[in-house]
Amino acid sequence: MLAGSFLFEDLDPALLEQLSESATIKRLADGDLLFEKGDPADGLYAVEAGKVRISSLSGSGKEIVLNVLAPGAVFGEIALLDSEPRTASARAVGPTRLLYISRDNFFEIFDRETDLRRHITALLCRRLRWVSALLEDANFLDLTARLIKRLLWLAERHGGPDPEGIRIALPLSQQELGYMLGVTREAVNKKLRELEKAGLITRRDGRLVIRDKDGLAELLADASKS
């Protein structure tokens, strides 16, 4: 599982073995808070089963969902590495099982393995680019374009073959999509219906199916030019 994660992909198998041997299991019920924004970093987590919602609250109490993590995702690395408080909150969505590597165990390996340090440095640069792209999207793209971009990203990371196109295996409610985009569930529902009416997507059994990936990509490209 660690080998397939964003954080540790392409890492030397011997280093992966060291990390996995230091991991323990944590179990959460639906809605359980794993950690809150501002908490001290205690370790690194990987989703083995279930989902984890990563979010932040504004001063007025509005929640923005930064990500919904599916099995295979590793998270908590920022506060782990810089020893600063957690930058966001993490909460279980459904019964969830996590792999947990404590801060002490992680740094015991990190301090002695040059390859791991180089790997993590490259990953942080990729994270920074991702955050920069999110900021650009929020300022330059309208809701339709932001939704399309998120759907294409979900299809790439969680998509599987379907008779009608690409089925996004990750179950996401319209409310969760709204949290990700910083808008209401009603606004997301309206845009999804527009895309469905255009024949670009469909909804079936609680999952989204991308019927015309190229068509969505063309709409996104046009929006990015305007």
XYZ file of C-alpha atoms in Angstrom:
226
model
C 0.000 0.000 0.000
C 2.792 2.428 0.837
C 4.472 1.683 -2.509
C 1.365 2.810 -4.370
C 0.951 6.031 -2.395
C 1.713 9.523 -3.644
C 4.227 10.030 -0.850
C 6.272 6.858 -1.294
C 5.841 5.833 -4.931
C 9.147 4.827 -6.577
C 10.853 4.616 -3.185
C 13.422 1.855 -2.755
C 11.712 -1.384 -1.559
C 14.179 -1.728 1.317
C 13.158 1.692 2.651
C 9.483 0.819 2.226
C 10.085 -2.322 4.263
C 11.640 -0.301 7.081
C 8.705 2.116 7.107
C 6.073 -0.611 7.037
C 7.729 -2.507 9.885
C 7.476 0.608 12.061
C 3.739 1.118 11.355
C 0.810 0.317 13.639
C -2.971 0.243 13.002
C -5.521 2.868 14.064
C -9.274 2.405 13.665
C -11.847 5.196 13.495
C -15.647 5.193 13.399
C -17.605 7.386 11.000
C -17.145 11.042 11.947
C -14.286 10.464 14.389
C -11.759 13.304 14.491
C -8.197 12.094 13.908
C -6.569 15.455 14.471
C -7.582 19.105 14.386
C -5.960 22.093 12.717
C -3.423 23.469 15.161
C -2.728 20.148 16.896
C 0.914 19.077 17.311
C 2.143 16.508 14.806
C 2.369 13.023 16.265
C 3.096 11.026 13.122
C 2.286 10.068 9.549
C -0.871 8.297 8.381
C -1.920 6.122 5.445
C -5.512 5.160 4.610
C -5.868 1.379 4.502
C -9.697 1.270 4.352
C -12.441 3.898 4.434
C -11.955 7.609 3.717
C -10.514 10.654 5.472
C -11.740 14.210 4.893
C -9.051 16.881 5.122
C -10.564 20.284 5.816
C -10.043 23.723 7.293
C -12.387 26.226 8.947
C -12.455 29.938 8.263
C -12.798 32.461 11.070
C -16.543 32.582 10.372
C -16.838 28.803 10.726
C -17.125 27.946 7.026
C -15.565 24.571 6.212
C -13.453 24.112 3.098
C -12.621 20.516 2.184
C -9.104 20.364 0.776
C -9.213 16.678 -0.080
C -11.037 13.414 0.512
C -8.469 10.657 0.855
C -9.139 7.106 -0.308
C -7.238 3.886 0.481
C -3.582 4.202 -0.456
C -3.325 7.915 0.385
C -0.631 9.050 2.828
C -1.087 12.308 4.723
C 0.188 14.404 7.631
C 3.672 14.878 6.224
C 3.818 18.698 6.403
C 3.476 19.068 10.174
C 5.521 15.917 10.657
C 8.504 17.379 8.835
C 8.492 20.992 10.022
C 7.353 20.312 13.633
C 4.728 23.045 13.292
C 1.037 22.512 14.190
C -1.275 20.643 11.826
C -2.323 22.810 8.873
C -5.776 21.181 8.544
C -8.180 18.845 10.315
C -8.706 15.169 9.469
C -11.955 13.282 10.082
C -13.076 9.749 9.172
C -15.780 9.302 6.545
C -17.306 5.911 7.315
C -15.489 3.188 9.275
C -11.810 3.802 8.578
C -8.579 1.905 9.188
C -5.228 3.696 9.082
C -1.568 2.796 9.122
C 0.281 5.030 11.569
C 4.014 5.750 11.727
C 5.009 7.743 14.802
C 7.185 10.810 14.456
C 10.027 9.169 16.387
C 9.965 6.029 14.230
C 9.819 8.040 11.014
C 12.760 10.286 11.891
C 14.855 7.351 13.032
C 14.727 6.165 9.418
C 14.699 9.644 7.852
C 17.862 10.782 9.649
C 19.967 7.871 8.463
C 18.639 7.377 4.898
C 19.767 9.948 2.310
C 17.506 8.485 -0.391
C 14.434 8.998 1.771
C 15.361 12.627 2.441
C 15.809 13.309 -1.283
C 12.525 11.598 -2.061
C 10.600 13.652 0.507
C 12.176 16.902 -0.749
C 10.957 16.190 -4.277
C 7.499 15.340 -2.964
C 7.202 18.630 -1.057
C 8.004 20.513 -4.241
C 5.148 18.671 -5.959
C 2.827 19.536 -3.070
C 3.746 23.217 -3.411
C 2.938 23.136 -7.129
C -0.431 21.522 -6.336
C -1.329 24.229 -3.808
C -0.274 26.924 -6.277
C -2.560 25.386 -8.901
C -5.483 25.387 -6.434
C -4.976 29.093 -5.782
C -4.884 29.835 -9.504
C -8.076 27.834 -10.069
C -9.913 29.696 -7.306
C -8.990 33.049 -8.828
C -9.158 32.385 -12.571
C -11.712 29.609 -13.171
C -15.481 29.696 -12.777
C -17.374 26.988 -10.906
C -18.069 24.855 -13.990
C -14.377 24.779 -14.887
C -13.305 24.032 -11.297
C -15.825 21.197 -11.080
C -14.676 19.721 -14.391
C -11.050 19.889 -13.306
C -11.891 18.120 -10.044
C -13.885 15.419 -11.866
C -11.010 14.776 -14.280
C -8.600 14.556 -11.348
C -10.891 12.096 -9.560
C -11.219 10.042 -12.739
C -7.437 9.868 -13.076
C -6.840 8.822 -9.470
C -9.957 6.756 -8.750
C -11.370 5.916 -12.177
C -12.085 2.455 -13.525
C -13.591 1.020 -16.724
C -17.335 1.321 -17.198
C -19.580 0.461 -20.192
C -20.353 4.166 -20.493
C -16.859 5.525 -19.909
C -14.853 5.980 -16.699
C -16.471 5.219 -13.339
C -15.159 7.144 -10.337
C -14.956 4.450 -7.671
C -14.611 6.909 -4.783
C -18.083 7.597 -3.343
C -18.526 11.362 -3.000
C -21.680 13.201 -2.060
C -22.607 16.495 -3.673
C -22.016 18.071 -0.262
C -18.429 16.756 -0.229
C -17.835 18.061 -3.764
C -19.240 21.381 -2.636
C -16.858 21.442 0.325
C -13.939 20.786 -2.039
C -14.932 23.682 -4.282
C -16.041 26.069 -1.561
C -19.670 26.228 -2.740
C -23.055 24.863 -1.685
C -24.439 21.420 -2.477
C -27.170 23.108 -4.536
C -24.588 24.863 -6.725
C -22.781 21.567 -7.360
C -26.050 19.788 -8.146
C -26.971 22.450 -10.717
C -23.619 22.148 -12.517
C -23.690 18.339 -12.436
C -27.144 18.391 -14.043
C -25.845 20.702 -16.775
C -22.937 18.361 -17.515
C -25.291 15.369 -17.438
C -27.716 17.056 -19.831
C -24.803 17.717 -22.205
C -24.002 13.984 -22.213
C -20.601 14.463 -20.574
C -21.291 12.596 -17.324
C -23.933 10.396 -15.748
C -24.753 9.382 -12.181
C -25.485 5.782 -11.280
C -25.610 3.832 -8.007
C -24.127 6.712 -6.043
C -21.124 7.039 -8.346
C -20.179 9.468 -11.091
C -19.358 8.169 -14.558
C -17.364 10.265 -17.012
C -18.979 9.589 -20.388
C -16.908 12.025 -22.472
C -13.500 12.744 -20.974
C -12.283 14.570 -24.079
C -15.390 16.735 -24.110
C -14.812 17.746 -20.495
C -11.162 18.478 -21.235
C -12.161 20.717 -24.153
C -14.591 22.679 -21.972
C -11.878 23.120 -19.361
C -9.351 24.282 -21.971
C -11.803 26.842 -23.336
C -12.533 28.138 -19.826
C -8.821 28.448 -19.070
C -8.320 30.632 -22.141
C -11.098 33.076 -21.265
